CSV table of C-alpha atoms in Angstrom, one decimal:
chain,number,residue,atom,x,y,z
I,178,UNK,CA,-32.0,11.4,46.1
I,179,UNK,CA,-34.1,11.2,42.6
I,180,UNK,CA,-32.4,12.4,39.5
I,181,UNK,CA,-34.1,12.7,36.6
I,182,UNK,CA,-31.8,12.6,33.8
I,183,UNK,CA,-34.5,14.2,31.2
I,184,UNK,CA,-35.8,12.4,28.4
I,185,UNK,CA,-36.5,8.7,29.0
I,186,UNK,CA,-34.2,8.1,31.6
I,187,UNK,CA,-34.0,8.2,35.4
I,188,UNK,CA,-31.6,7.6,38.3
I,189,UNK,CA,-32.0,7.1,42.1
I,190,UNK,CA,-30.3,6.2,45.3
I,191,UNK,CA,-32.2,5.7,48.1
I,192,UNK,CA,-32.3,3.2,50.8
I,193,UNK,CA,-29.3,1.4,50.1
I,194,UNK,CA,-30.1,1.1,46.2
I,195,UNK,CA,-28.7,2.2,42.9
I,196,UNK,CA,-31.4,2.6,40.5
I,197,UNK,CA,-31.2,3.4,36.9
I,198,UNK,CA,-33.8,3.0,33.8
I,199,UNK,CA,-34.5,4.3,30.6
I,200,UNK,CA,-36.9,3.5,28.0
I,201,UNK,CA,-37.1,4.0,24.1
I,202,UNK,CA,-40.4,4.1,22.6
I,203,UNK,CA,-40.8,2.4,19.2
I,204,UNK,CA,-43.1,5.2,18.3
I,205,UNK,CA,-43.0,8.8,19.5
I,206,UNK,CA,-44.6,7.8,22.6
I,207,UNK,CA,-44.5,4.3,24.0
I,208,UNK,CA,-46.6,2.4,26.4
I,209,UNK,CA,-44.1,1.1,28.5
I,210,UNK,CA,-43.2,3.0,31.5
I,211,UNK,CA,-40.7,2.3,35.0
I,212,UNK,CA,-40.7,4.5,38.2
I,213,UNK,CA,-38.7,4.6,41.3
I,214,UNK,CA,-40.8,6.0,44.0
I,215,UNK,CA,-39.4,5.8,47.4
I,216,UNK,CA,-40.9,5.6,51.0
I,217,UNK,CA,-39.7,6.6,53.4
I,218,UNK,CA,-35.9,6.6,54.2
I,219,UNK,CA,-35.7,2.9,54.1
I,220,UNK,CA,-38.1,1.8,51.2
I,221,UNK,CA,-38.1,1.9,47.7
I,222,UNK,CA,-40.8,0.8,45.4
I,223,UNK,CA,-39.6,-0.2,42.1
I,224,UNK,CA,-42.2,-0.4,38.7
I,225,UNK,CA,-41.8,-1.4,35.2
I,226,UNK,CA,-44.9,-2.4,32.6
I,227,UNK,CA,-46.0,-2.4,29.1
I,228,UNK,CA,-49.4,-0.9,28.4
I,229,UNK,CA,-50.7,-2.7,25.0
I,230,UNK,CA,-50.2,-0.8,22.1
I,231,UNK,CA,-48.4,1.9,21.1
I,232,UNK,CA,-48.7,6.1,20.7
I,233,UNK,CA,-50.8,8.1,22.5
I,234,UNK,CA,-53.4,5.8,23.4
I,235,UNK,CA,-50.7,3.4,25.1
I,236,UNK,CA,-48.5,6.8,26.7
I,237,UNK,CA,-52.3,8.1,28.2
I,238,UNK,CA,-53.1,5.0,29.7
I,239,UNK,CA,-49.8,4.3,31.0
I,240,UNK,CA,-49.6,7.7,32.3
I,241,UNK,CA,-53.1,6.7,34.4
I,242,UNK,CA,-51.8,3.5,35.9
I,243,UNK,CA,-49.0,5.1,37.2
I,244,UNK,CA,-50.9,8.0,39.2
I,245,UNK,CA,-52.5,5.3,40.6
I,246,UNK,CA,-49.6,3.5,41.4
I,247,UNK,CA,-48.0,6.8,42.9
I,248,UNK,CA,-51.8,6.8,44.9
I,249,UNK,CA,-51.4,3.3,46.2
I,250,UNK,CA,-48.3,4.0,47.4
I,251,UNK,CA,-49.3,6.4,49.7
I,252,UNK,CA,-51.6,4.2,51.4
I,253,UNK,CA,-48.9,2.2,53.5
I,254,UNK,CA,-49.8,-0.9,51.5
I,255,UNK,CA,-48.5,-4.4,51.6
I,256,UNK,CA,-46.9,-5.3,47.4
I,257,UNK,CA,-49.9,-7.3,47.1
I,258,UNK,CA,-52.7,-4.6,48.0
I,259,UNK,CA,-51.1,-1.9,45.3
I,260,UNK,CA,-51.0,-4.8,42.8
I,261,UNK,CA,-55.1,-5.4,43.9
I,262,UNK,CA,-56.0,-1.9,44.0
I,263,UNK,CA,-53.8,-1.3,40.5
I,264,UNK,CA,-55.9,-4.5,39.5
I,265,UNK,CA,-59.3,-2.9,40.7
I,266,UNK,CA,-59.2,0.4,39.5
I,267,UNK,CA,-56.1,0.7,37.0
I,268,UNK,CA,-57.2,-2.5,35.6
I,269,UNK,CA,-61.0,-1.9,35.1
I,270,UNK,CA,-60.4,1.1,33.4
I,271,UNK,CA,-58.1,-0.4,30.7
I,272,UNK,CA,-60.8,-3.2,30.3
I,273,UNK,CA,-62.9,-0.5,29.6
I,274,UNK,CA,-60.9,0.8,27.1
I,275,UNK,CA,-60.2,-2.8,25.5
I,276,UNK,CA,-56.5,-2.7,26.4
I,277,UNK,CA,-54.3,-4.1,28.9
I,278,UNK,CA,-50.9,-3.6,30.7
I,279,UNK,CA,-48.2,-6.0,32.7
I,280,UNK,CA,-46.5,-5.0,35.5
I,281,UNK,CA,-43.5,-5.9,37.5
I,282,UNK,CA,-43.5,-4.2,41.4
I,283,UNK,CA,-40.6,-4.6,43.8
I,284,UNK,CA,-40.2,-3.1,47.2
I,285,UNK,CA,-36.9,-2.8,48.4
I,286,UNK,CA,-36.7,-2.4,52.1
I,287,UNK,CA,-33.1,-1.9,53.7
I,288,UNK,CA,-33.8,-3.2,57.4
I,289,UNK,CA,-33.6,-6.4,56.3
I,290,UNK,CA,-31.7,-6.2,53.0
I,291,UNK,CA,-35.6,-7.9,51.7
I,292,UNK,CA,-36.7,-7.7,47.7
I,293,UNK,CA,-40.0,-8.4,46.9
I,294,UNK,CA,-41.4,-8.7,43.8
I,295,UNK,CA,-44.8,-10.2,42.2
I,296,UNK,CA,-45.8,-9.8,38.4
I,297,UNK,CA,-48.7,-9.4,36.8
I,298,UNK,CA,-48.6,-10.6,33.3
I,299,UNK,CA,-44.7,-9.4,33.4
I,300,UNK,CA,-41.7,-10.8,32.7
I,301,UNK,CA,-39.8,-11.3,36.3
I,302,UNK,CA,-36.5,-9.9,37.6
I,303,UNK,CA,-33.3,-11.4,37.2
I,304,UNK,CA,-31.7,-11.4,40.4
I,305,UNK,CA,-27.4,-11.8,40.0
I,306,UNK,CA,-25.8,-12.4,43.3
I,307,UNK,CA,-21.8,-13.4,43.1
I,308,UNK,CA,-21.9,-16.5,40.3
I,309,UNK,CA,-25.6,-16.9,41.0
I,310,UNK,CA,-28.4,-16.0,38.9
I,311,UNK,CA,-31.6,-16.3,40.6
I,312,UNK,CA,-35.3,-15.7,38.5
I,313,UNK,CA,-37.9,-15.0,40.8
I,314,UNK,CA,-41.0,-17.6,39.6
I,315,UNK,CA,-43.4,-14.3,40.2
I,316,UNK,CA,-46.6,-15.1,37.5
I,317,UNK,CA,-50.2,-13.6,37.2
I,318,UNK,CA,-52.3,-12.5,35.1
I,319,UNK,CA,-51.9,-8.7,33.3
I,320,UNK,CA,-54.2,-5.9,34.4
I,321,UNK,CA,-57.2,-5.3,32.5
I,322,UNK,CA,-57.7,-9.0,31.5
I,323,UNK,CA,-59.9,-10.1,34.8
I,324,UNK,CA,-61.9,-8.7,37.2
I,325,UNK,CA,-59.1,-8.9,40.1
I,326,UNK,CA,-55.6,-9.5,40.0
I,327,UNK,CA,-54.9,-13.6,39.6
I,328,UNK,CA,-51.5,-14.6,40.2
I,329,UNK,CA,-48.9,-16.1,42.7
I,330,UNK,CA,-48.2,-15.0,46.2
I,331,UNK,CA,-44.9,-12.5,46.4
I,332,UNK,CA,-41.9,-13.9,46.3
I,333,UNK,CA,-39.3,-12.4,49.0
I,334,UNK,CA,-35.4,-12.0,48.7
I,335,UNK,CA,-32.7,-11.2,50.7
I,336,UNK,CA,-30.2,-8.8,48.8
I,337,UNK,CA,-26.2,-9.2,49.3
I,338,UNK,CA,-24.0,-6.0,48.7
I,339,UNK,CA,-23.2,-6.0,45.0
I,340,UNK,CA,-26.1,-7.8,44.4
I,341,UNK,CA,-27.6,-7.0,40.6
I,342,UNK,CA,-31.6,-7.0,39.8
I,343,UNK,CA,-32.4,-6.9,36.4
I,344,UNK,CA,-35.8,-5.7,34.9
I,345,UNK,CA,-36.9,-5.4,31.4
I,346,UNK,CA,-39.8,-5.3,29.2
I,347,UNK,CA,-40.2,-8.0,26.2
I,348,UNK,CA,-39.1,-5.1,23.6
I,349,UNK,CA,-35.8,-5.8,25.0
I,350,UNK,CA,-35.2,-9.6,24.6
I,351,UNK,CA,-36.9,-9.2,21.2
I,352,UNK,CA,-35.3,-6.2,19.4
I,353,UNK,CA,-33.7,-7.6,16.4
I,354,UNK,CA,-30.5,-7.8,14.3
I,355,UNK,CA,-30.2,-7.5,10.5
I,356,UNK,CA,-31.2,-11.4,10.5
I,357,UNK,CA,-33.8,-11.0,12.3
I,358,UNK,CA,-32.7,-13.0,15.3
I,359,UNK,CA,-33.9,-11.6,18.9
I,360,UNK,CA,-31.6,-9.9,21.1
I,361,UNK,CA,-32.8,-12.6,23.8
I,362,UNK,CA,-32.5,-13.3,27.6
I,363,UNK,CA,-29.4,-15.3,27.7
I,364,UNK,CA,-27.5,-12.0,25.5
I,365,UNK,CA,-28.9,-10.5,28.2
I,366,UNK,CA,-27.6,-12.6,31.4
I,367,UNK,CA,-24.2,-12.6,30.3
I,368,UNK,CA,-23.2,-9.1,29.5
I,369,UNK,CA,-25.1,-8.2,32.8
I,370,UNK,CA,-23.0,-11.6,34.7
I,371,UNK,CA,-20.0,-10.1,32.9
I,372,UNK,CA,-20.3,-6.9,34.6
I,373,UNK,CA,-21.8,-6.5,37.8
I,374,UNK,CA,-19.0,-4.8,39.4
I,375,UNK,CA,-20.0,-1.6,37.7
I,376,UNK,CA,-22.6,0.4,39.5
I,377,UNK,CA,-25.9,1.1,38.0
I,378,UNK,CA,-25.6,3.6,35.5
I,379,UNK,CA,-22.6,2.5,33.9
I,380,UNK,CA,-24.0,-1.2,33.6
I,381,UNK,CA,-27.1,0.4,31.7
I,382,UNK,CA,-24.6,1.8,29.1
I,383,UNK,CA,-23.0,-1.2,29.1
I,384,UNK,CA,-26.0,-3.0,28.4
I,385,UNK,CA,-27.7,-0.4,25.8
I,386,UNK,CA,-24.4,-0.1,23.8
I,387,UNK,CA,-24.3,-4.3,23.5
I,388,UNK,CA,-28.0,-3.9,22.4
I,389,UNK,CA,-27.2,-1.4,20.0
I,390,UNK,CA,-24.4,-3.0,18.8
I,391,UNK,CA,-26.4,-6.4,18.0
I,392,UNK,CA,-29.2,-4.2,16.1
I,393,UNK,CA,-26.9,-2.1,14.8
I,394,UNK,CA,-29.3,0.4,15.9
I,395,UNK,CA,-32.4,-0.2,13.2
I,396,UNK,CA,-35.5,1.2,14.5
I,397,UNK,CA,-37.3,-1.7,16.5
I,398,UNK,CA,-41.3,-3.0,16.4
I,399,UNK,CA,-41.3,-2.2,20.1
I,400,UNK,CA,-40.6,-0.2,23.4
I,401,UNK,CA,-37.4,-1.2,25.3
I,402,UNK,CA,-37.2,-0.5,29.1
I,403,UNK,CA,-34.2,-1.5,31.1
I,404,UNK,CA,-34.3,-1.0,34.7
I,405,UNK,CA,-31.1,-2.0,37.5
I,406,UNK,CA,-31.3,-2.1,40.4
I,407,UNK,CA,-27.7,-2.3,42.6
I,408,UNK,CA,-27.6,-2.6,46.0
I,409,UNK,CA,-24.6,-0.5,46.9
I,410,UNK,CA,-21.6,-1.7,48.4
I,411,UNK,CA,-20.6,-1.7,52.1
I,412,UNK,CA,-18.1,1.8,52.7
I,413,UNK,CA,-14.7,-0.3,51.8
I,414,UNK,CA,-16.4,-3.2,50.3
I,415,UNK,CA,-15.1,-5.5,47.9
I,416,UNK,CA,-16.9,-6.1,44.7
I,417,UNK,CA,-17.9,-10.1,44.1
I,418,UNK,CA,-19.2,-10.1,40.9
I,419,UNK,CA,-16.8,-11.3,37.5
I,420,UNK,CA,-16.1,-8.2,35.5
I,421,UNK,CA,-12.4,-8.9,34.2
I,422,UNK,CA,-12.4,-12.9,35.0
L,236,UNK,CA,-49.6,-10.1,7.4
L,237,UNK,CA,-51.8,-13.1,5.2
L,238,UNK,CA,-54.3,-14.4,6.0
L,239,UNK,CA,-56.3,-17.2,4.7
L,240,UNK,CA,-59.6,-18.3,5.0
L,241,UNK,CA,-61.1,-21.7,4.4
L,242,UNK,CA,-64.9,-21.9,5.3
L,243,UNK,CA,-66.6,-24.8,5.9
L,244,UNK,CA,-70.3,-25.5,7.5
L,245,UNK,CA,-70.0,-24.7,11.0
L,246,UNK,CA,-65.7,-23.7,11.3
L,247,UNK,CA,-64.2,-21.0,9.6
L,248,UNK,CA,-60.6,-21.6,9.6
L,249,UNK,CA,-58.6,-18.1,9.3
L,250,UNK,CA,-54.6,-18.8,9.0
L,251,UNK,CA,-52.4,-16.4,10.0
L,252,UNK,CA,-48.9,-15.9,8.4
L,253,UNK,CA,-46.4,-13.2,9.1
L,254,UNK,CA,-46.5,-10.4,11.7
L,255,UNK,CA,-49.3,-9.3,13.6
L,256,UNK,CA,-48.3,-5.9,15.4
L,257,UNK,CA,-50.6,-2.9,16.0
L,258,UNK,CA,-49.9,-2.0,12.2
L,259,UNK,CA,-52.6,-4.6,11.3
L,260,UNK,CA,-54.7,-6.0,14.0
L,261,UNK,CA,-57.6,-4.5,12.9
L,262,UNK,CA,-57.1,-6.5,9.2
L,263,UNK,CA,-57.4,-9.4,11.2
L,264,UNK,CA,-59.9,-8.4,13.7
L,265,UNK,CA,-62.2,-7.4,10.6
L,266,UNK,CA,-61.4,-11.0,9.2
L,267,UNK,CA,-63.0,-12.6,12.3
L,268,UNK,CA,-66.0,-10.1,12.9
L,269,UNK,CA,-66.9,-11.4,9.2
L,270,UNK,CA,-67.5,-14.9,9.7
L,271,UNK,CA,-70.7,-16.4,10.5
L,272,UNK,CA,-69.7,-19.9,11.9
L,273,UNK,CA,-70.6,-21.3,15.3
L,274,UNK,CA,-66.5,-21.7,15.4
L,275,UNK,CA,-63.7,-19.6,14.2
L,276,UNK,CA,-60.1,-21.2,14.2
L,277,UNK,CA,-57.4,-19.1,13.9
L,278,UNK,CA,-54.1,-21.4,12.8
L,279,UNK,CA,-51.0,-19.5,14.0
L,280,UNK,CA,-49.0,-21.9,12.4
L,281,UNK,CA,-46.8,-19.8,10.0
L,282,UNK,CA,-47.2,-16.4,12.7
L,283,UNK,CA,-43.7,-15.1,13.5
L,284,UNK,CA,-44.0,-12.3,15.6
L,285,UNK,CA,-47.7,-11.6,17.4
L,286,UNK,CA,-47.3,-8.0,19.9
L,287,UNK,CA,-49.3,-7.2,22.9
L,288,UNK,CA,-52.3,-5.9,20.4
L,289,UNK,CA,-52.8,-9.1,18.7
L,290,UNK,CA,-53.0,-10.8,21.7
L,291,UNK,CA,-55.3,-8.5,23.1
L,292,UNK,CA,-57.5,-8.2,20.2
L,293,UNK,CA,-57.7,-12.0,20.3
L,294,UNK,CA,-59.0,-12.1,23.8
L,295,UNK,CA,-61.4,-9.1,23.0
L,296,UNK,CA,-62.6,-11.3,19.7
L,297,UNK,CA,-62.8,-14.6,22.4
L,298,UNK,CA,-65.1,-12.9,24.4
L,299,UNK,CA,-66.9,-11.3,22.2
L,300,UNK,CA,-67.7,-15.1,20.5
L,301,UNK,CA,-68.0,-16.5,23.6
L,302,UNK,CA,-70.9,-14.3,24.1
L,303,UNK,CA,-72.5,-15.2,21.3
L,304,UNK,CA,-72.5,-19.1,22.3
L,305,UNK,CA,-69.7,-19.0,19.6
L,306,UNK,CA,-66.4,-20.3,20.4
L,307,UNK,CA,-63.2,-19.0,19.0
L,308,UNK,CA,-60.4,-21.4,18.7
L,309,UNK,CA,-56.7,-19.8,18.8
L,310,UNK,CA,-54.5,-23.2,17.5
L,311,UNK,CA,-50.8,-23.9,16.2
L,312,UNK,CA,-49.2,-21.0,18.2
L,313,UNK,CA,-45.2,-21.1,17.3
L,314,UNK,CA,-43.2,-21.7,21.0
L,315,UNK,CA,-41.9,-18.2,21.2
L,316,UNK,CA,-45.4,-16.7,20.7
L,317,UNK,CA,-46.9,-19.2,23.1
L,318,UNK,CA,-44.3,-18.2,26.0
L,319,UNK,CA,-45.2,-14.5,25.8
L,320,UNK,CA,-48.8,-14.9,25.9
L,321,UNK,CA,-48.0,-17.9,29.0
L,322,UNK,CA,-46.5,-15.0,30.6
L,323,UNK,CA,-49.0,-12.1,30.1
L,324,UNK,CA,-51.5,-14.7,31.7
L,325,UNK,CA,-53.1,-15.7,27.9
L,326,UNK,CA,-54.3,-18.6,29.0
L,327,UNK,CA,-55.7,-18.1,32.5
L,328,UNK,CA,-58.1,-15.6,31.0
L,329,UNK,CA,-58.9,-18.2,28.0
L,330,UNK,CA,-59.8,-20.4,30.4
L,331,UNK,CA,-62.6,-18.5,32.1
L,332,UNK,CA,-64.2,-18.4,29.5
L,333,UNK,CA,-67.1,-20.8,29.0
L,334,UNK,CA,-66.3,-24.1,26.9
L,335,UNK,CA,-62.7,-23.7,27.3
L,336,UNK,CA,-60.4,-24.2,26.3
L,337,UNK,CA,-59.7,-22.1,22.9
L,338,UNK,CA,-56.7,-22.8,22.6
L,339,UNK,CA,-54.6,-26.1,21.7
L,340,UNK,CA,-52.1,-27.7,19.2
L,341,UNK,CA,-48.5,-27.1,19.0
């Protein structure tokens, strides 16, 4: 099930995953974008990136890389061919155009409860499972910088129920305050630590109304994207994370 | 964003203060097409907040140099800056580059 929720934002459940995202643009459009697309009954293909720029250059190309991405996906690919193919074709053209893009890609496959995730240029996931926060060490280089995509191997983990992934673009971790201080990473862990019992859509309003809270909702220099991923709780299952401790 | 430039025989030395976002890359971009000098430094010394256009015009203008048997030399990047261009794979690409690196100092 897919539901778009109109504007920026987005919601799905499939394959054992809650998924909800939503990005504000700095400008009227942004470059960043996120996309659930899943495969399958038992697959879901998770995307987040930040096309350089901003406006209508940035929203174009952005809007390219993902029918490419939507392309790839058709292909029965492993995470690694869509991020080469995204690399070869996706990335060629932004060279082309003197612009660039980072990505994040996660495939979600319920079988065997298995994330994977590799980056290219993007910051990675933050994985919370029970007290554990987990940061995948997923690096490479961002599309439209090299010929081919350069970066590390995929990294593979296995999901619990409950189990919290986080993913965001920098706008995020750098929107600012009055002061001028960043909204940062760790602001970031704990709210999310704080509250992984919610489910998906309700921690993304959690998060968003912190964030607005610390900027007091000035207008930012960049896109924010926030993407969660929950994987959904066994029929009578107990939540393990520490909302209320 | 300010930017200073001291010239000498064969450096031009271009520092960067303030914010470099999509706003103004071009100012600087312009700055560095200008000089002559068989090395360009950019000093990001007193840079507090560089976006994903600075750092791609910076690449474009490293290239570009490199091309030209000229070297472009991106120095004194803040720690917060330097992470986000470690992540976006900054570096890596710098260092294809022939006569790497570009980059250096803290």
């Amino acid at each position: 099930m897919s539901l778009d929720t109109g504007g920026n934002g987005k919601q799905i459940i499939h394959a054992g995953i809650q998924g909800a995202g939503c990005s504000i643009p700095a400008d009227l459009e942004g470059g960043d974008f996120f996309d659930f697309i899943p495969l399958g009954e038992d697959q879901l293909i998770v995307a987040i990136g930040d096309v350089m720029g901003k406006g209508m250059r940035a929203a174009g190309q952005m809007k390219e890389l993902c029918t490419i991405l939507h392309a790839c996906t058709r292909k029965d690919l492993s995470l690694l061919e869509i991020i080469n193919q995204l690399a070869a074709i996706g990335g060629k053209q932004l060279h082309r155009a003197g612009s660039f893009a980072t990505l994040c890609l996660i495939s979600y496959e319920r079988q065997h409860n298995c994330l994977t995730c590799l980056s290219a240029g993007h910051p990675s996931p933050v994985i919370f499972s029970g007290r554990n926060i987990h940061v995948p060490r997923v690096r490479g280089v961002a599309l439209g910088f090299l010929e081919e995509y350069q970066g590390t191997r995929p990294e593979q983990v296995v999901l619990s129920c409950g189990d919290v992934v986080i993913l965001y673009t920098d706008g995020l971790v750098e929107a600012r305050d009055a002061n001028g201080q960043n909204y940062g990473l760790n602001r970031l862990k704990e709210i999310v630590a704080a509250n992984t019992c919610l489910d998906a859509v309700e921690l993304q309003e959690v998060i968003l109304n912190d964030l607005f809270t610390f900027t007091g909702c000035r207008q930012q220099r960049d896109d924010v994207t926030l993407v969660i991923l929950k994987k959904e709780l066994e029929k009578g299952g107990e939540c393990h994370g520490n909302q209320g401790e | 964003m300010e930017i200073r430039v001291n010239k000498e025989k064969e450096k031009a030395t271009l520092l960067v203060a303030g914010e470099l976002d999509y706003s103004n890359v071009a100012q600087l971009q312009q700055e560095i097409e200008r000089q002559e000098a068989p090395v360009v430094e950019v000093v990001l010394k007193d840079l507090q907040f560089m976006d994903s256009s600075g750092a791609g015009m910076l690449l474009s203008q490293a290239r570009l140099l490199n091309r030209q048997n000229r070297v472009l030399k991106i120095t004194h990047i803040p720690a917060n800056i330097r992470h986000d261009l470690e992540i976006i794979g900054f570096f890596r690409v710098l260092e294809t580059l022939k006569g790497a690196p570009q980059s250096g100092g803290e």
